[in-house]
Amino acid sequence: MQIYNIPINDDRMETTRHGNAEFPVAIYETVLIKNILGFVNWHWHNEIQFCLVTSGSVQFIVNNSTFEANIEEGIFINSGVLHMAKPLTKDAAYICIDADPSVISGFSGSVTEQKYVLPFLSDKSFSYRVFNSKSNMGIVKNLMAIYSLSREQPFAYEAEIMSRLCLCWIDIIRKKDFVSVSDADYSRLKIILSFIHEHYSEKISLSQIADEVHLCSGECCRYFKKNMNCTIFEYINNYRLTESTAALLSSSEIPISRIAYEYGFGSTSYYIEKFKKKTGMTPHAYRKLYKD
């Protein structure tokens, strides 16, 4: 089932439970226009992830790299790596498969875990890998088969899904053109994001954020945009909007004006303007639509 608003903690870690202890795999199709803000915002998770576009075009952003993926093209994203996804067409959709690394490694201490899983999970140069039906038809076919198996659930479908995921993993780790991301970049990003998440309901200045990572304001802006593919204040507004939707739906008794101020927008009119620009409807219309 698609997740329309990904729950995250203050470190941008997704807190959704993917599968269960017996079968820690989640398989679903994401239709981006159905997400609350029309895209999947920045987050990370402990699971490895395979995404395969099934309709339209999708822009995937991983760390400071951006990719456009069309039908039968996709991306592998490693455990713990920041990423987001935006639609480039109205019909943009993709299959998403999240799997705990133990699905690949088997039992703790196995040769598979020691030689072919743990070294890659901890490798900073192994952040992501793009693939398509021309260069990696095996991966594409296996991901499509996994999605079909999850829907039809024939006898022993879980075992076949795990087997096919292992084949996808082998194909991915055999490639050597990985992209390195420095520990310093991750450290600074997490400091900035943590500050924003802690203070988003307040008035935040650029100098406050820059001081947190010991950069001048201009350098901080350039650094953030390079790594996050958006400006600091675009990110702050999107985060405020995402957080405000929970308040909108929690009770119809909370006035829109109160939500606007409590989530850092300063005025009701500014909140309504930003909300409508992002979702295509006013906060009141959004509340009525999703509560009804």
mmCIF file of C-alpha atoms in Angstrom:
data_model
loop_
_atom_site.group_PDB
_atom_site.id
_atom_site.type_symbol
_atom_site.label_atom_id
_atom_site.label_comp_id
_atom_site.label_asym_id
_atom_site.label_seq_id
_atom_site.Cartn_x
_atom_site.Cartn_y
_atom_site.Cartn_z
ATOM 1 C CA MET A 1 0.000 0.000 0.000
ATOM 2 C CA GLN A 2 1.285 3.467 -0.899
ATOM 3 C CA ILE A 3 2.336 5.733 1.969
ATOM 4 C CA TYR A 4 0.923 9.203 1.267
ATOM 5 C CA ASN A 5 2.884 11.096 3.913
ATOM 6 C CA ILE A 6 6.108 9.422 5.045
ATOM 7 C CA PRO A 7 6.506 9.663 8.850
ATOM 8 C CA ILE A 8 10.020 10.719 9.844
ATOM 9 C CA ASN A 9 11.892 11.609 13.014
ATOM 10 C CA ASP A 10 14.070 14.676 13.659
ATOM 11 C CA ASP A 11 17.011 13.105 11.801
ATOM 12 C CA ARG A 12 14.852 12.593 8.656
ATOM 13 C CA MET A 13 14.804 8.844 9.288
ATOM 14 C CA GLU A 14 11.625 7.237 7.997
ATOM 15 C CA THR A 15 9.780 5.518 10.851
ATOM 16 C CA THR A 16 7.452 3.416 8.696
ATOM 17 C CA ARG A 17 7.631 -0.292 9.463
ATOM 18 C CA HIS A 18 8.538 -2.093 6.234
ATOM 19 C CA GLY A 19 7.066 -5.579 6.383
ATOM 20 C CA ASN A 20 7.402 -7.519 9.639
ATOM 21 C CA ALA A 21 9.956 -9.577 11.563
ATOM 22 C CA GLU A 22 9.051 -12.736 9.636
ATOM 23 C CA PHE A 23 9.240 -11.058 6.214
ATOM 24 C CA PRO A 24 10.924 -7.606 6.413
ATOM 25 C CA VAL A 25 10.075 -6.474 2.889
ATOM 26 C CA ALA A 26 7.638 -3.768 1.733
ATOM 27 C CA ILE A 27 6.481 -3.717 -1.905
ATOM 28 C CA TYR A 28 4.180 -1.018 -3.262
ATOM 29 C CA GLU A 29 3.603 1.384 -6.126
ATOM 30 C CA THR A 30 4.052 5.098 -5.486
ATOM 31 C CA VAL A 31 1.864 7.417 -7.567
ATOM 32 C CA LEU A 32 3.502 10.743 -6.775
ATOM 33 C CA ILE A 33 0.477 12.955 -7.426
ATOM 34 C CA LYS A 34 -1.301 11.129 -4.570
ATOM 35 C CA ASN A 35 1.307 12.179 -2.005
ATOM 36 C CA ILE A 36 0.237 15.003 0.274
ATOM 37 C CA LEU A 37 2.619 17.551 -1.265
ATOM 38 C CA GLY A 38 2.857 15.850 -4.654
ATOM 39 C CA PHE A 39 6.366 14.479 -4.075
ATOM 40 C CA VAL A 40 8.363 12.317 -1.652
ATOM 41 C CA ASN A 41 10.348 14.622 0.616
ATOM 42 C CA TRP A 42 13.886 14.079 1.926
ATOM 43 C CA HIS A 43 14.247 11.006 4.137
ATOM 44 C CA TRP A 44 16.366 7.919 4.728
ATOM 45 C CA HIS A 45 15.824 4.460 6.170
ATOM 46 C CA ASN A 46 17.806 1.433 7.279
ATOM 47 C CA GLU A 47 16.372 -0.711 4.496
ATOM 48 C CA ILE A 48 17.927 -0.975 1.042
ATOM 49 C CA GLN A 49 15.579 0.254 -1.682
ATOM 50 C CA PHE A 50 14.915 -0.503 -5.337
ATOM 51 C CA CYS A 51 12.735 1.897 -7.361
ATOM 52 C CA LEU A 52 11.503 1.128 -10.900
ATOM 53 C CA VAL A 53 9.478 3.663 -12.898
ATOM 54 C CA THR A 54 6.237 2.215 -14.299
ATOM 55 C CA SER A 55 4.613 5.370 -15.683
ATOM 56 C CA GLY A 56 5.719 8.848 -16.768
ATOM 57 C CA SER A 57 9.009 10.353 -15.606
ATOM 58 C CA VAL A 58 10.421 10.695 -12.097
ATOM 59 C CA GLN A 59 13.281 12.810 -10.780
ATOM 60 C CA PHE A 60 15.243 11.004 -8.064
ATOM 61 C CA ILE A 61 17.638 13.051 -5.945
ATOM 62 C CA VAL A 62 20.206 11.171 -3.872
ATOM 63 C CA ASN A 63 22.628 13.238 -1.791
ATOM 64 C CA ASN A 64 23.692 15.927 -4.305
ATOM 65 C CA SER A 65 23.047 13.891 -7.466
ATOM 66 C CA THR A 66 19.922 14.156 -9.620
ATOM 67 C CA PHE A 67 18.558 11.592 -12.083
ATOM 68 C CA GLU A 68 15.624 11.472 -14.457
ATOM 69 C CA ALA A 69 14.094 8.016 -14.810
ATOM 70 C CA ASN A 70 11.506 6.951 -17.379
ATOM 71 C CA ILE A 71 9.586 3.687 -17.816
ATOM 72 C CA GLU A 72 11.781 0.610 -17.183
ATOM 73 C CA GLU A 73 14.471 2.776 -15.594
ATOM 74 C CA GLY A 74 15.184 2.990 -11.905
ATOM 75 C CA ILE A 75 17.569 3.410 -9.023
ATOM 76 C CA PHE A 76 18.985 1.401 -6.134
ATOM 77 C CA ILE A 77 19.441 3.396 -2.897
ATOM 78 C CA ASN A 78 21.619 2.036 -0.114
ATOM 79 C CA SER A 79 20.756 1.858 3.574
ATOM 80 C CA GLY A 80 21.030 5.185 5.422
ATOM 81 C CA VAL A 81 21.245 7.391 2.314
ATOM 82 C CA LEU A 82 19.231 10.637 2.070
ATOM 83 C CA HIS A 83 16.933 10.788 -0.961
ATOM 84 C CA MET A 84 13.736 12.235 -2.391
ATOM 85 C CA ALA A 85 11.557 11.873 -5.510
ATOM 86 C CA LYS A 86 9.627 14.392 -7.629
ATOM 87 C CA PRO A 87 7.242 13.861 -10.562
ATOM 88 C CA LEU A 88 8.307 15.227 -13.948
ATOM 89 C CA THR A 89 4.953 14.247 -15.484
ATOM 90 C CA LYS A 90 1.451 14.087 -13.998
ATOM 91 C CA ASP A 91 1.298 10.306 -14.404
ATOM 92 C CA ALA A 92 4.660 9.678 -12.692
ATOM 93 C CA ALA A 93 4.663 6.415 -10.739
ATOM 94 C CA TYR A 94 7.174 3.812 -9.653
ATOM 95 C CA ILE A 95 7.421 0.453 -7.924
ATOM 96 C CA CYS A 96 9.215 0.700 -4.586
ATOM 97 C CA ILE A 97 10.768 -2.294 -2.828
ATOM 98 C CA ASP A 98 12.222 -1.768 0.660
ATOM 99 C CA ALA A 99 14.077 -4.700 2.200
ATOM 100 C CA ASP A 100 15.980 -5.211 5.414
ATOM 101 C CA PRO A 101 19.571 -6.207 4.547
ATOM 102 C CA SER A 102 19.046 -9.465 6.456
ATOM 103 C CA VAL A 103 16.878 -10.621 3.547
ATOM 104 C CA ILE A 104 20.085 -10.716 1.494
ATOM 105 C CA SER A 105 22.564 -11.810 4.164
ATOM 106 C CA GLY A 106 20.551 -14.586 5.786
ATOM 107 C CA PHE A 107 21.677 -15.549 9.287
ATOM 108 C CA SER A 108 24.049 -13.378 11.324
ATOM 109 C CA GLY A 109 27.692 -14.236 10.724
ATOM 110 C CA SER A 110 27.070 -15.946 7.394
ATOM 111 C CA VAL A 111 29.682 -15.770 4.641
ATOM 112 C CA THR A 112 27.148 -13.819 2.573
ATOM 113 C CA GLU A 113 26.791 -11.210 5.320
ATOM 114 C CA GLN A 114 30.538 -10.927 5.956
ATOM 115 C CA LYS A 115 31.715 -10.829 2.323
ATOM 116 C CA TYR A 116 28.842 -9.461 0.270
ATOM 117 C CA VAL A 117 26.547 -7.368 2.494
ATOM 118 C CA LEU A 118 28.234 -5.599 5.429
ATOM 119 C CA PRO A 119 31.196 -4.233 3.405
ATOM 120 C CA PHE A 120 28.795 -2.619 0.929
ATOM 121 C CA LEU A 121 26.373 -1.250 3.525
ATOM 122 C CA SER A 122 29.246 0.612 5.210
ATOM 123 C CA ASP A 123 30.911 1.774 1.968
ATOM 124 C CA LYS A 124 30.375 5.542 1.549
ATOM 125 C CA SER A 125 31.013 5.225 -2.188
ATOM 126 C CA PHE A 126 28.098 2.799 -2.514
ATOM 127 C CA SER A 127 25.259 5.306 -2.108
ATOM 128 C CA TYR A 128 23.173 4.462 -5.160
ATOM 129 C CA ARG A 129 23.179 2.881 -8.586
ATOM 130 C CA VAL A 130 20.973 3.701 -11.583
ATOM 131 C CA PHE A 131 19.829 0.989 -13.973
ATOM 132 C CA ASN A 132 17.605 0.468 -17.022
ATOM 133 C CA SER A 133 16.259 -2.291 -19.255
ATOM 134 C CA LYS A 134 19.097 -1.869 -21.766
ATOM 135 C CA SER A 135 22.024 -2.277 -19.390
ATOM 136 C CA ASN A 136 20.393 -4.248 -16.561
ATOM 137 C CA MET A 137 17.436 -6.184 -17.963
ATOM 138 C CA GLY A 138 17.888 -8.826 -15.261
ATOM 139 C CA ILE A 139 17.227 -6.303 -12.486
ATOM 140 C CA VAL A 140 14.197 -4.833 -14.268
ATOM 141 C CA LYS A 141 12.645 -8.277 -14.901
ATOM 142 C CA ASN A 142 13.236 -9.388 -11.323
ATOM 143 C CA LEU A 143 11.710 -6.216 -9.848
ATOM 144 C CA MET A 144 8.629 -6.554 -12.058
ATOM 145 C CA ALA A 145 8.332 -10.216 -11.044
ATOM 146 C CA ILE A 146 8.672 -9.302 -7.350
ATOM 147 C CA TYR A 147 5.850 -6.767 -7.665
ATOM 148 C CA SER A 148 3.592 -9.319 -9.395
ATOM 149 C CA LEU A 149 4.386 -11.974 -6.790
ATOM 150 C CA SER A 150 3.483 -9.591 -3.955
ATOM 151 C CA ARG A 151 0.081 -8.910 -5.520
ATOM 152 C CA GLU A 152 -0.824 -12.445 -6.603
ATOM 153 C CA GLN A 153 0.796 -14.273 -3.649
ATOM 154 C CA PRO A 154 1.141 -17.761 -5.152
ATOM 155 C CA PHE A 155 2.564 -20.668 -3.144
ATOM 156 C CA ALA A 156 6.054 -19.867 -1.762
ATOM 157 C CA TYR A 157 5.936 -16.284 -3.091
ATOM 158 C CA GLU A 158 7.957 -14.991 -0.115
ATOM 159 C CA ALA A 159 10.804 -17.396 -0.867
ATOM 160 C CA GLU A 160 10.824 -16.429 -4.543
ATOM 161 C CA ILE A 161 10.801 -12.705 -3.679
ATOM 162 C CA MET A 162 13.822 -13.179 -1.404
ATOM 163 C CA SER A 163 15.601 -15.179 -4.094
ATOM 164 C CA ARG A 164 14.988 -12.523 -6.743
ATOM 165 C CA LEU A 165 16.094 -9.744 -4.371
ATOM 166 C CA CYS A 166 19.379 -11.596 -3.880
ATOM 167 C CA LEU A 167 19.866 -11.711 -7.662
ATOM 168 C CA CYS A 168 19.208 -7.950 -7.890
ATOM 169 C CA TRP A 169 21.728 -7.327 -5.088
ATOM 170 C CA ILE A 170 24.400 -9.418 -6.822
ATOM 171 C CA ASP A 171 23.895 -7.469 -10.062
ATOM 172 C CA ILE A 172 24.190 -4.171 -8.175
ATOM 173 C CA ILE A 173 27.353 -4.943 -6.183
ATOM 174 C CA ARG A 174 29.171 -6.274 -9.240
ATOM 175 C CA LYS A 175 29.195 -2.744 -10.671
ATOM 176 C CA LYS A 176 32.122 -0.572 -9.624
ATOM 177 C CA ASP A 177 31.069 2.957 -10.653
ATOM 178 C CA PHE A 178 29.987 4.034 -7.196
ATOM 179 C CA VAL A 179 29.792 7.640 -6.021
ATOM 180 C CA SER A 180 31.592 8.849 -2.931
ATOM 181 C CA VAL A 181 29.984 11.112 -0.341
ATOM 182 C CA SER A 182 32.213 12.534 2.375
ATOM 183 C CA ASP A 183 31.497 12.089 6.073
ATOM 184 C CA ALA A 184 31.813 15.868 6.475
ATOM 185 C CA ASP A 185 28.952 16.475 4.036
ATOM 186 C CA TYR A 186 26.685 14.063 5.916
ATOM 187 C CA SER A 187 27.627 15.565 9.265
ATOM 188 C CA ARG A 188 26.873 19.137 8.176
ATOM 189 C CA LEU A 189 23.615 18.169 6.501
ATOM 190 C CA LYS A 190 22.375 16.380 9.591
ATOM 191 C CA ILE A 191 23.255 19.370 11.788
ATOM 192 C CA ILE A 192 21.339 21.750 9.496
ATOM 193 C CA LEU A 193 18.337 19.436 9.179
ATOM 194 C CA SER A 194 18.205 18.790 12.922
ATOM 195 C CA PHE A 195 18.260 22.541 13.609
ATOM 196 C CA ILE A 196 15.424 23.164 11.130
ATOM 197 C CA HIS A 197 13.317 20.315 12.528
ATOM 198 C CA GLU A 198 13.783 21.569 16.076
ATOM 199 C CA HIS A 199 13.035 25.228 15.312
ATOM 200 C CA TYR A 200 10.701 25.154 12.267
ATOM 201 C CA SER A 201 7.811 26.601 14.284
ATOM 202 C CA GLU A 202 9.921 29.691 15.077
ATOM 203 C CA LYS A 203 11.277 32.460 12.879
ATOM 204 C CA ILE A 204 14.549 31.104 11.462
ATOM 205 C CA SER A 205 17.268 33.285 9.963
ATOM 206 C CA LEU A 206 19.932 32.187 7.514
ATOM 207 C CA SER A 207 22.661 33.400 9.867
ATOM 208 C CA GLN A 208 21.357 31.118 12.631
ATOM 209 C CA ILE A 209 21.639 28.090 10.361
ATOM 210 C CA ALA A 210 25.053 29.119 9.023
ATOM 211 C CA ASP A 211 26.382 29.552 12.564
ATOM 212 C CA GLU A 212 25.388 25.968 13.389
ATOM 213 C CA VAL A 213 27.848 24.621 10.799
ATOM 214 C CA HIS A 214 30.435 27.437 11.068
ATOM 215 C CA LEU A 215 29.953 28.774 7.528
ATOM 216 C CA CYS A 216 29.181 32.237 6.211
ATOM 217 C CA SER A 217 25.600 32.711 4.988
ATOM 218 C CA GLY A 218 26.484 32.620 1.288
ATOM 219 C CA GLU A 219 28.612 29.493 1.603
ATOM 220 C CA CYS A 220 25.916 27.811 3.680
ATOM 221 C CA CYS A 221 23.301 28.525 0.972
ATOM 222 C CA ARG A 222 25.513 27.134 -1.787
ATOM 223 C CA TYR A 223 26.425 24.058 0.250
ATOM 224 C CA PHE A 224 22.791 23.276 1.078
ATOM 225 C CA LYS A 225 21.520 23.721 -2.476
ATOM 226 C CA LYS A 226 24.339 21.598 -3.887
ATOM 227 C CA ASN A 227 23.545 18.725 -1.547
ATOM 228 C CA MET A 228 19.754 19.024 -1.242
ATOM 229 C CA ASN A 229 18.831 20.386 -4.687
ATOM 230 C CA CYS A 230 16.682 23.152 -3.182
ATOM 231 C CA THR A 231 17.250 26.344 -1.217
ATOM 232 C CA ILE A 232 17.213 26.362 2.570
ATOM 233 C CA PHE A 233 13.961 28.296 2.730
ATOM 234 C CA GLU A 234 12.265 26.104 0.124
ATOM 235 C CA TYR A 235 13.123 23.172 2.353
ATOM 236 C CA ILE A 236 11.874 24.951 5.498
ATOM 237 C CA ASN A 237 8.552 25.838 3.866
ATOM 238 C CA ASN A 238 8.058 22.308 2.535
ATOM 239 C CA TYR A 239 8.830 20.866 5.961
ATOM 240 C CA ARG A 240 6.399 23.261 7.650
ATOM 241 C CA LEU A 241 3.686 22.390 5.126
ATOM 242 C CA THR A 242 4.201 18.668 5.598
ATOM 243 C CA GLU A 243 4.083 18.960 9.387
ATOM 244 C CA SER A 244 0.990 21.186 9.284
ATOM 245 C CA THR A 245 -1.076 18.553 7.454
ATOM 246 C CA ALA A 246 -1.162 16.385 10.588
ATOM 247 C CA ALA A 247 -2.716 19.267 12.542
ATOM 248 C CA LEU A 248 -5.201 19.934 9.742
ATOM 249 C CA LEU A 249 -6.477 16.370 9.868
ATOM 250 C CA SER A 250 -6.248 15.785 13.618
ATOM 251 C CA SER A 251 -9.212 18.015 14.419
ATOM 252 C CA SER A 252 -11.562 20.252 12.478
ATOM 253 C CA GLU A 253 -11.790 22.437 15.587
ATOM 254 C CA ILE A 254 -8.278 23.891 15.245
ATOM 255 C CA PRO A 255 -8.530 27.210 13.336
ATOM 256 C CA ILE A 256 -6.444 27.558 10.191
ATOM 257 C CA SER A 257 -4.998 30.791 11.608
ATOM 258 C CA ARG A 258 -3.701 28.966 14.686
ATOM 259 C CA ILE A 259 -2.074 26.252 12.565
ATOM 260 C CA ALA A 260 -0.418 28.917 10.399
ATOM 261 C CA TYR A 261 1.254 30.568 13.384
ATOM 262 C CA GLU A 262 2.108 27.356 15.242
ATOM 263 C CA TYR A 263 3.899 25.979 12.189
ATOM 264 C CA GLY A 264 6.022 29.043 11.556
ATOM 265 C CA PHE A 265 4.250 30.827 8.691
ATOM 266 C CA GLY A 266 3.789 34.187 10.392
ATOM 267 C CA SER A 267 0.413 34.944 8.819
ATOM 268 C CA THR A 268 -2.674 33.029 7.731
ATOM 269 C CA SER A 269 -2.637 34.479 4.220
ATOM 270 C CA TYR A 270 0.983 33.429 3.647
ATOM 271 C CA TYR A 271 0.223 29.903 4.863
ATOM 272 C CA ILE A 272 -2.804 29.596 2.578
ATOM 273 C CA GLU A 273 -0.797 30.940 -0.369
ATOM 274 C CA LYS A 274 2.052 28.444 0.110
ATOM 275 C CA PHE A 275 -0.279 25.541 0.835
ATOM 276 C CA LYS A 276 -2.375 26.166 -2.280
ATOM 277 C CA LYS A 277 0.706 26.586 -4.461
ATOM 278 C CA LYS A 278 2.042 23.220 -3.298
ATOM 279 C CA THR A 279 -1.155 21.144 -3.134
ATOM 280 C CA GLY A 280 -3.521 22.919 -5.536
ATOM 281 C CA MET A 281 -6.098 23.533 -2.798
ATOM 282 C CA THR A 282 -6.582 25.632 0.321
ATOM 283 C CA PRO A 283 -5.950 24.164 3.798
ATOM 284 C CA HIS A 284 -9.716 24.242 4.435
ATOM 285 C CA ALA A 285 -10.456 22.330 1.209
ATOM 286 C CA TYR A 286 -7.694 19.850 1.995
ATOM 287 C CA ARG A 287 -9.090 19.248 5.474
ATOM 288 C CA LYS A 288 -12.609 18.735 4.131
ATOM 289 C CA LEU A 289 -11.453 16.375 1.370
ATOM 290 C CA TYR A 290 -9.319 14.080 3.516
ATOM 291 C CA LYS A 291 -11.412 14.107 6.694
ATOM 292 C CA ASP A 292 -14.551 13.253 4.712
#
